[in-house]
Amino acid sequence: MNIKKSFKKLAEHIVDSTALLIPGTPLFAAYETLLVGMSKQVSINSKLLAAGATYAGLGFLIKSGRDLSRKFFGIYTSSKERVQNIHDAIYFAAINIPINLGFYVSSGERDLYKIAVGTGIGVVMGAVLGPINGYVIDAFRDLAGLHECKRPTYEKYVKNYNVYTKAGIAASSLIASLAMTTGIYTIPSNTHSESRQTKNLAQTIDTNYLNKSSLEIKLLQYEK
């Protein structure tokens, strides 16, 4: 009995962690590389670190905190969608502050401006993605056959599908997230143009320095 219970807990952790990673991974990859200007390697490192940490236990803490918060405020999967969405928006916005700070520093980013901007946008995205994250968690638990999801929209459209269809929906969501993330990292980032601008600036400075030196030499020759 204990083994069966432990296996269910492990399965629930894997399902919840996967559900947490699916919505945000491609979107965070996009704003880090295309908006904030982080290098692709730093962004990839942060995504790998996020996935590793999520499966290693962070996902358990996040989902447990959400479950406790929902219980404290008397919110259930059968509650009104608006109430659940507001709760998840606030919850995920708040937890994104320490999570983003930790991930960026651990991934090698040292530019305080980029860290601040990345964390700030992360909070905004946490608020935007919060309702989606919460919905995906509740839905994935039902898709995996772990817990019944009584969210009004889920009961209307998905709940009555058979096991194979539900498994297909879950697998398709994961594949789509990975495909979008991979596609984003193939888009040229702003770091190349920034490097080119820096190189051009350095060449301009060198040219001005040489011109100034040549002028000084000519003046010295004239004085002699």
PDB file of C-alpha atoms in Angstrom:
ATOM      1  CA  MET A   1       0.000   0.000   0.000  1.00  0.00           C
ATOM      2  CA  ASN A   2       2.809   2.404   0.888  1.00  0.00           C
ATOM      3  CA  ILE A   3       4.625   1.593  -2.368  1.00  0.00           C
ATOM      4  CA  LYS A   4       1.482   2.285  -4.373  1.00  0.00           C
ATOM      5  CA  LYS A   5       0.938   5.554  -2.542  1.00  0.00           C
ATOM      6  CA  SER A   6       4.568   6.586  -3.061  1.00  0.00           C
ATOM      7  CA  PHE A   7       4.340   5.768  -6.770  1.00  0.00           C
ATOM      8  CA  LYS A   8       1.214   7.908  -7.094  1.00  0.00           C
ATOM      9  CA  LYS A   9       2.948  10.801  -5.313  1.00  0.00           C
ATOM     10  CA  LEU A  10       5.930  10.502  -7.662  1.00  0.00           C
ATOM     11  CA  ALA A  11       3.646  10.372 -10.704  1.00  0.00           C
ATOM     12  CA  GLU A  12       1.768  13.410  -9.436  1.00  0.00           C
ATOM     13  CA  HIS A  13       5.034  15.295  -8.957  1.00  0.00           C
ATOM     14  CA  ILE A  14       6.200  14.504 -12.504  1.00  0.00           C
ATOM     15  CA  VAL A  15       2.834  15.482 -13.981  1.00  0.00           C
ATOM     16  CA  ASP A  16       2.651  18.740 -11.997  1.00  0.00           C
ATOM     17  CA  SER A  17       6.258  19.658 -12.838  1.00  0.00           C
ATOM     18  CA  THR A  18       5.709  19.005 -16.540  1.00  0.00           C
ATOM     19  CA  ALA A  19       2.523  21.059 -16.456  1.00  0.00           C
ATOM     20  CA  LEU A  20       4.423  23.950 -14.862  1.00  0.00           C
ATOM     21  CA  LEU A  21       7.110  23.945 -17.560  1.00  0.00           C
ATOM     22  CA  ILE A  22       4.924  23.653 -20.664  1.00  0.00           C
ATOM     23  CA  PRO A  23       3.338  27.150 -20.891  1.00  0.00           C
ATOM     24  CA  GLY A  24       6.225  29.326 -19.743  1.00  0.00           C
ATOM     25  CA  THR A  25       9.332  27.745 -21.275  1.00  0.00           C
ATOM     26  CA  PRO A  26       8.901  29.012 -24.871  1.00  0.00           C
ATOM     27  CA  LEU A  27       7.605  32.419 -23.787  1.00  0.00           C
ATOM     28  CA  PHE A  28      10.439  33.018 -21.324  1.00  0.00           C
ATOM     29  CA  ALA A  29      12.950  31.891 -23.957  1.00  0.00           C
ATOM     30  CA  ALA A  30      11.487  34.453 -26.371  1.00  0.00           C
ATOM     31  CA  TYR A  31      11.596  37.469 -24.068  1.00  0.00           C
ATOM     32  CA  GLU A  32      15.033  36.608 -22.684  1.00  0.00           C
ATOM     33  CA  THR A  33      16.718  36.368 -26.098  1.00  0.00           C
ATOM     34  CA  LEU A  34      14.582  38.689 -28.238  1.00  0.00           C
ATOM     35  CA  LEU A  35      13.597  41.408 -25.753  1.00  0.00           C
ATOM     36  CA  VAL A  36      16.034  41.473 -22.837  1.00  0.00           C
ATOM     37  CA  GLY A  37      19.047  40.645 -25.021  1.00  0.00           C
ATOM     38  CA  MET A  38      20.438  37.741 -23.014  1.00  0.00           C
ATOM     39  CA  SER A  39      22.720  35.401 -24.906  1.00  0.00           C
ATOM     40  CA  LYS A  40      21.127  32.195 -26.120  1.00  0.00           C
ATOM     41  CA  GLN A  41      23.506  30.142 -24.010  1.00  0.00           C
ATOM     42  CA  VAL A  42      22.547  31.951 -20.801  1.00  0.00           C
ATOM     43  CA  SER A  43      18.868  31.571 -21.679  1.00  0.00           C
ATOM     44  CA  ILE A  44      19.287  27.876 -22.470  1.00  0.00           C
ATOM     45  CA  ASN A  45      21.208  27.409 -19.217  1.00  0.00           C
ATOM     46  CA  SER A  46      18.391  29.060 -17.282  1.00  0.00           C
ATOM     47  CA  LYS A  47      15.806  26.834 -18.978  1.00  0.00           C
ATOM     48  CA  LEU A  48      17.798  23.675 -18.235  1.00  0.00           C
ATOM     49  CA  LEU A  49      18.326  24.839 -14.667  1.00  0.00           C
ATOM     50  CA  ALA A  50      14.621  25.612 -14.335  1.00  0.00           C
ATOM     51  CA  ALA A  51      13.626  22.188 -15.643  1.00  0.00           C
ATOM     52  CA  GLY A  52      16.150  20.403 -13.431  1.00  0.00           C
ATOM     53  CA  ALA A  53      15.144  22.358 -10.351  1.00  0.00           C
ATOM     54  CA  THR A  54      11.450  21.845 -11.079  1.00  0.00           C
ATOM     55  CA  TYR A  55      11.764  18.080 -11.309  1.00  0.00           C
ATOM     56  CA  ALA A  56      14.241  18.007  -8.401  1.00  0.00           C
ATOM     57  CA  GLY A  57      11.724  19.497  -5.999  1.00  0.00           C
ATOM     58  CA  LEU A  58      10.939  23.109  -6.899  1.00  0.00           C
ATOM     59  CA  GLY A  59       7.843  21.989  -8.772  1.00  0.00           C
ATOM     60  CA  PHE A  60       6.633  20.209  -5.656  1.00  0.00           C
ATOM     61  CA  LEU A  61       7.103  23.378  -3.589  1.00  0.00           C
ATOM     62  CA  ILE A  62       5.312  25.539  -6.162  1.00  0.00           C
ATOM     63  CA  LYS A  63       2.318  23.252  -6.558  1.00  0.00           C
ATOM     64  CA  SER A  64       2.147  22.599  -2.790  1.00  0.00           C
ATOM     65  CA  GLY A  65       2.180  26.341  -2.130  1.00  0.00           C
ATOM     66  CA  ARG A  66      -0.583  26.803  -4.676  1.00  0.00           C
ATOM     67  CA  ASP A  67      -2.658  24.003  -3.165  1.00  0.00           C
ATOM     68  CA  LEU A  68      -2.236  25.428   0.347  1.00  0.00           C
ATOM     69  CA  SER A  69      -3.092  28.944  -0.824  1.00  0.00           C
ATOM     70  CA  ARG A  70      -6.200  27.712  -2.620  1.00  0.00           C
ATOM     71  CA  LYS A  71      -7.240  25.759   0.464  1.00  0.00           C
ATOM     72  CA  PHE A  72      -6.664  28.810   2.682  1.00  0.00           C
ATOM     73  CA  PHE A  73      -8.898  30.983   0.501  1.00  0.00           C
ATOM     74  CA  GLY A  74     -11.464  28.228  -0.022  1.00  0.00           C
ATOM     75  CA  ILE A  75     -10.861  27.848  -3.750  1.00  0.00           C
ATOM     76  CA  TYR A  76     -11.518  24.529  -5.500  1.00  0.00           C
ATOM     77  CA  THR A  77     -11.510  23.278  -9.092  1.00  0.00           C
ATOM     78  CA  SER A  78     -15.283  23.646  -9.042  1.00  0.00           C
ATOM     79  CA  SER A  79     -15.041  27.338  -8.087  1.00  0.00           C
ATOM     80  CA  LYS A  80     -15.760  30.078 -10.620  1.00  0.00           C
ATOM     81  CA  GLU A  81     -13.069  30.361 -13.290  1.00  0.00           C
ATOM     82  CA  ARG A  82     -12.624  34.078 -12.594  1.00  0.00           C
ATOM     83  CA  VAL A  83     -11.825  33.446  -8.928  1.00  0.00           C
ATOM     84  CA  GLN A  84      -9.334  30.693  -9.776  1.00  0.00           C
ATOM     85  CA  ASN A  85      -7.673  32.843 -12.445  1.00  0.00           C
ATOM     86  CA  ILE A  86      -7.235  35.847 -10.145  1.00  0.00           C
ATOM     87  CA  HIS A  87      -5.706  33.665  -7.445  1.00  0.00           C
ATOM     88  CA  ASP A  88      -3.255  32.002  -9.838  1.00  0.00           C
ATOM     89  CA  ALA A  89      -2.253  35.328 -11.419  1.00  0.00           C
ATOM     90  CA  ILE A  90      -1.284  36.778  -8.039  1.00  0.00           C
ATOM     91  CA  TYR A  91       0.349  33.582  -6.793  1.00  0.00           C
ATOM     92  CA  PHE A  92       2.575  32.967  -9.816  1.00  0.00           C
ATOM     93  CA  ALA A  93       3.536  36.650 -10.105  1.00  0.00           C
ATOM     94  CA  ALA A  94       4.758  36.621  -6.499  1.00  0.00           C
ATOM     95  CA  ILE A  95       6.784  33.408  -6.668  1.00  0.00           C
ATOM     96  CA  ASN A  96       8.467  34.495  -9.919  1.00  0.00           C
ATOM     97  CA  ILE A  97      10.507  37.129  -8.057  1.00  0.00           C
ATOM     98  CA  PRO A  98      12.837  34.812  -6.072  1.00  0.00           C
ATOM     99  CA  ILE A  99      12.736  32.104  -8.745  1.00  0.00           C
ATOM    100  CA  ASN A 100      13.867  34.376 -11.596  1.00  0.00           C
ATOM    101  CA  LEU A 101      16.563  36.055  -9.513  1.00  0.00           C
ATOM    102  CA  GLY A 102      17.995  32.697  -8.525  1.00  0.00           C
ATOM    103  CA  PHE A 103      17.891  31.229 -12.028  1.00  0.00           C
ATOM    104  CA  TYR A 104      19.557  34.184 -13.769  1.00  0.00           C
ATOM    105  CA  VAL A 105      22.392  34.483 -11.255  1.00  0.00           C
ATOM    106  CA  SER A 106      22.946  30.720 -11.247  1.00  0.00           C
ATOM    107  CA  SER A 107      22.948  30.685 -15.064  1.00  0.00           C
ATOM    108  CA  GLY A 108      25.860  33.110 -15.220  1.00  0.00           C
ATOM    109  CA  GLU A 109      24.142  36.445 -15.849  1.00  0.00           C
ATOM    110  CA  ARG A 110      25.895  39.302 -14.010  1.00  0.00           C
ATOM    111  CA  ASP A 111      24.397  42.354 -15.702  1.00  0.00           C
ATOM    112  CA  LEU A 112      22.176  43.875 -12.992  1.00  0.00           C
ATOM    113  CA  TYR A 113      20.074  45.721 -15.547  1.00  0.00           C
ATOM    114  CA  LYS A 114      19.314  42.556 -17.504  1.00  0.00           C
ATOM    115  CA  ILE A 115      18.585  40.652 -14.286  1.00  0.00           C
ATOM    116  CA  ALA A 116      16.232  43.406 -13.088  1.00  0.00           C
ATOM    117  CA  VAL A 117      14.453  43.670 -16.440  1.00  0.00           C
ATOM    118  CA  GLY A 118      14.240  39.893 -16.780  1.00  0.00           C
ATOM    119  CA  THR A 119      12.825  39.520 -13.276  1.00  0.00           C
ATOM    120  CA  GLY A 120      10.394  42.405 -13.752  1.00  0.00           C
ATOM    121  CA  ILE A 121       9.046  40.995 -16.982  1.00  0.00           C
ATOM    122  CA  GLY A 122       9.026  37.591 -15.297  1.00  0.00           C
ATOM    123  CA  VAL A 123       6.642  38.952 -12.662  1.00  0.00           C
ATOM    124  CA  VAL A 124       4.370  40.380 -15.353  1.00  0.00           C
ATOM    125  CA  MET A 125       4.499  37.132 -17.298  1.00  0.00           C
ATOM    126  CA  GLY A 126       3.840  35.247 -14.077  1.00  0.00           C
ATOM    127  CA  ALA A 127       0.632  37.223 -13.673  1.00  0.00           C
ATOM    128  CA  VAL A 128      -0.316  36.604 -17.304  1.00  0.00           C
ATOM    129  CA  LEU A 129       0.684  32.947 -17.313  1.00  0.00           C
ATOM    130  CA  GLY A 130      -0.574  32.240 -13.786  1.00  0.00           C
ATOM    131  CA  PRO A 131      -4.118  31.364 -14.839  1.00  0.00           C
ATOM    132  CA  ILE A 132      -2.735  29.241 -17.692  1.00  0.00           C
ATOM    133  CA  ASN A 133      -0.280  27.458 -15.384  1.00  0.00           C
ATOM    134  CA  GLY A 134      -3.008  26.756 -12.863  1.00  0.00           C
ATOM    135  CA  TYR A 135      -5.372  25.467 -15.518  1.00  0.00           C
ATOM    136  CA  VAL A 136      -2.712  23.221 -17.073  1.00  0.00           C
ATOM    137  CA  ILE A 137      -1.843  21.747 -13.657  1.00  0.00           C
ATOM    138  CA  ASP A 138      -5.481  20.926 -12.911  1.00  0.00           C
ATOM    139  CA  ALA A 139      -6.053  19.602 -16.432  1.00  0.00           C
ATOM    140  CA  PHE A 140      -2.895  17.471 -16.519  1.00  0.00           C
ATOM    141  CA  ARG A 141      -3.830  15.806 -13.244  1.00  0.00           C
ATOM    142  CA  ASP A 142      -7.059  14.687 -14.872  1.00  0.00           C
ATOM    143  CA  LEU A 143      -5.412  13.804 -18.203  1.00  0.00           C
ATOM    144  CA  ALA A 144      -3.010  11.548 -16.300  1.00  0.00           C
ATOM    145  CA  GLY A 145      -5.859   9.972 -14.344  1.00  0.00           C
ATOM    146  CA  LEU A 146      -4.579  11.221 -10.982  1.00  0.00           C
ATOM    147  CA  HIS A 147      -7.264  13.675  -9.862  1.00  0.00           C
ATOM    148  CA  GLU A 148     -10.616  14.651 -11.252  1.00  0.00           C
ATOM    149  CA  CYS A 149     -10.745  18.159 -12.680  1.00  0.00           C
ATOM    150  CA  LYS A 150     -14.049  19.930 -12.100  1.00  0.00           C
ATOM    151  CA  ARG A 151     -13.184  23.246 -13.695  1.00  0.00           C
ATOM    152  CA  PRO A 152     -16.291  24.430 -15.577  1.00  0.00           C
ATOM    153  CA  THR A 153     -14.620  24.807 -18.986  1.00  0.00           C
ATOM    154  CA  TYR A 154     -12.727  21.516 -18.629  1.00  0.00           C
ATOM    155  CA  GLU A 155     -15.867  19.581 -17.760  1.00  0.00           C
ATOM    156  CA  LYS A 156     -17.582  21.062 -20.809  1.00  0.00           C
ATOM    157  CA  TYR A 157     -14.931  20.244 -23.424  1.00  0.00           C
ATOM    158  CA  VAL A 158     -12.378  17.641 -22.292  1.00  0.00           C
ATOM    159  CA  LYS A 159     -13.463  15.643 -19.269  1.00  0.00           C
ATOM    160  CA  ASN A 160     -15.447  12.983 -21.140  1.00  0.00           C
ATOM    161  CA  TYR A 161     -12.690  12.070 -23.606  1.00  0.00           C
ATOM    162  CA  ASN A 162     -11.291   8.544 -23.355  1.00  0.00           C
ATOM    163  CA  VAL A 163      -7.911   7.722 -21.808  1.00  0.00           C
ATOM    164  CA  TYR A 164      -6.052   7.575 -25.124  1.00  0.00           C
ATOM    165  CA  THR A 165      -7.366  10.930 -26.317  1.00  0.00           C
ATOM    166  CA  LYS A 166      -6.418  12.534 -23.007  1.00  0.00           C
ATOM    167  CA  ALA A 167      -2.908  11.046 -23.217  1.00  0.00           C
ATOM    168  CA  GLY A 168      -2.620  12.384 -26.763  1.00  0.00           C
ATOM    169  CA  ILE A 169      -3.597  15.873 -25.625  1.00  0.00           C
ATOM    170  CA  ALA A 170      -0.968  15.811 -22.874  1.00  0.00           C
ATOM    171  CA  ALA A 171       1.769  14.519 -25.201  1.00  0.00           C
ATOM    172  CA  SER A 172       0.875  17.016 -27.932  1.00  0.00           C
ATOM    173  CA  SER A 173       1.083  19.905 -25.457  1.00  0.00           C
ATOM    174  CA  LEU A 174       4.568  18.843 -24.364  1.00  0.00           C
ATOM    175  CA  ILE A 175       5.806  18.377 -27.945  1.00  0.00           C
ATOM    176  CA  ALA A 176       4.390  21.759 -29.003  1.00  0.00           C
ATOM    177  CA  SER A 177       6.151  23.513 -26.109  1.00  0.00           C
ATOM    178  CA  LEU A 178       9.501  21.902 -26.951  1.00  0.00           C
ATOM    179  CA  ALA A 179       9.092  22.674 -30.664  1.00  0.00           C
ATOM    180  CA  MET A 180       8.307  26.344 -30.013  1.00  0.00           C
ATOM    181  CA  THR A 181      11.266  26.692 -27.647  1.00  0.00           C
ATOM    182  CA  THR A 182      13.626  25.138 -30.197  1.00  0.00           C
ATOM    183  CA  GLY A 183      12.256  27.405 -32.917  1.00  0.00           C
ATOM    184  CA  ILE A 184      12.790  30.507 -30.792  1.00  0.00           C
ATOM    185  CA  TYR A 185      16.455  29.670 -30.255  1.00  0.00           C
ATOM    186  CA  THR A 186      16.956  29.486 -34.042  1.00  0.00           C
ATOM    187  CA  ILE A 187      15.881  33.132 -34.420  1.00  0.00           C
ATOM    188  CA  PRO A 188      18.875  35.531 -34.636  1.00  0.00           C
ATOM    189  CA  SER A 189      19.103  37.473 -31.388  1.00  0.00           C
ATOM    190  CA  ASN A 190      20.107  41.077 -30.781  1.00  0.00           C
ATOM    191  CA  THR A 191      23.437  40.080 -29.283  1.00  0.00           C
ATOM    192  CA  HIS A 192      25.039  39.845 -32.747  1.00  0.00           C
ATOM    193  CA  SER A 193      23.989  43.344 -33.740  1.00  0.00           C
ATOM    194  CA  GLU A 194      25.138  44.659 -30.369  1.00  0.00           C
ATOM    195  CA  SER A 195      28.544  43.039 -30.856  1.00  0.00           C
ATOM    196  CA  ARG A 196      28.769  44.526 -34.345  1.00  0.00           C
ATOM    197  CA  GLN A 197      27.921  47.980 -32.999  1.00  0.00           C
ATOM    198  CA  THR A 198      30.549  47.633 -30.282  1.00  0.00           C
ATOM    199  CA  LYS A 199      33.150  46.583 -32.848  1.00  0.00           C
ATOM    200  CA  ASN A 200      32.286  49.524 -35.111  1.00  0.00           C
ATOM    201  CA  LEU A 201      32.526  51.902 -32.159  1.00  0.00           C
ATOM    202  CA  ALA A 202      35.948  50.528 -31.256  1.00  0.00           C
ATOM    203  CA  GLN A 203      37.123  50.964 -34.853  1.00  0.00           C
ATOM    204  CA  THR A 204      35.838  54.547 -34.881  1.00  0.00           C
ATOM    205  CA  ILE A 205      37.689  55.319 -31.657  1.00  0.00           C
ATOM    206  CA  ASP A 206      40.889  53.796 -33.056  1.00  0.00           C
ATOM    207  CA  THR A 207      40.550  55.830 -36.260  1.00  0.00           C
ATOM    208  CA  ASN A 208      39.987  59.056 -34.344  1.00  0.00           C
ATOM    209  CA  TYR A 209      42.965  58.283 -32.152  1.00  0.00           C
ATOM    210  CA  LEU A 210      45.197  57.682 -35.182  1.00  0.00           C
ATOM    211  CA  ASN A 211      43.991  60.874 -36.857  1.00  0.00           C
ATOM    212  CA  LYS A 212      44.687  62.836 -33.689  1.00  0.00           C
ATOM    213  CA  SER A 213      48.157  61.327 -33.396  1.00  0.00           C
ATOM    214  CA  SER A 214      48.942  62.160 -37.028  1.00  0.00           C
ATOM    215  CA  LEU A 215      47.809  65.743 -36.490  1.00  0.00           C
ATOM    216  CA  GLU A 216      50.014  66.103 -33.419  1.00  0.00           C
ATOM    217  CA  ILE A 217      53.022  64.795 -35.344  1.00  0.00           C
ATOM    218  CA  LYS A 218      52.418  67.285 -38.171  1.00  0.00           C
ATOM    219  CA  LEU A 219      52.138  70.154 -35.672  1.00  0.00           C
ATOM    220  CA  LEU A 220      55.426  69.159 -34.049  1.00  0.00           C
ATOM    221  CA  GLN A 221      57.131  69.026 -37.441  1.00  0.00           C
ATOM    222  CA  TYR A 222      55.710  72.438 -38.342  1.00  0.00           C
ATOM    223  CA  GLU A 223      56.963  73.964 -35.071  1.00  0.00           C
ATOM    224  CA  LYS A 224      60.459  72.626 -35.765  1.00  0.00           C
TER     225      LYS A 224
END
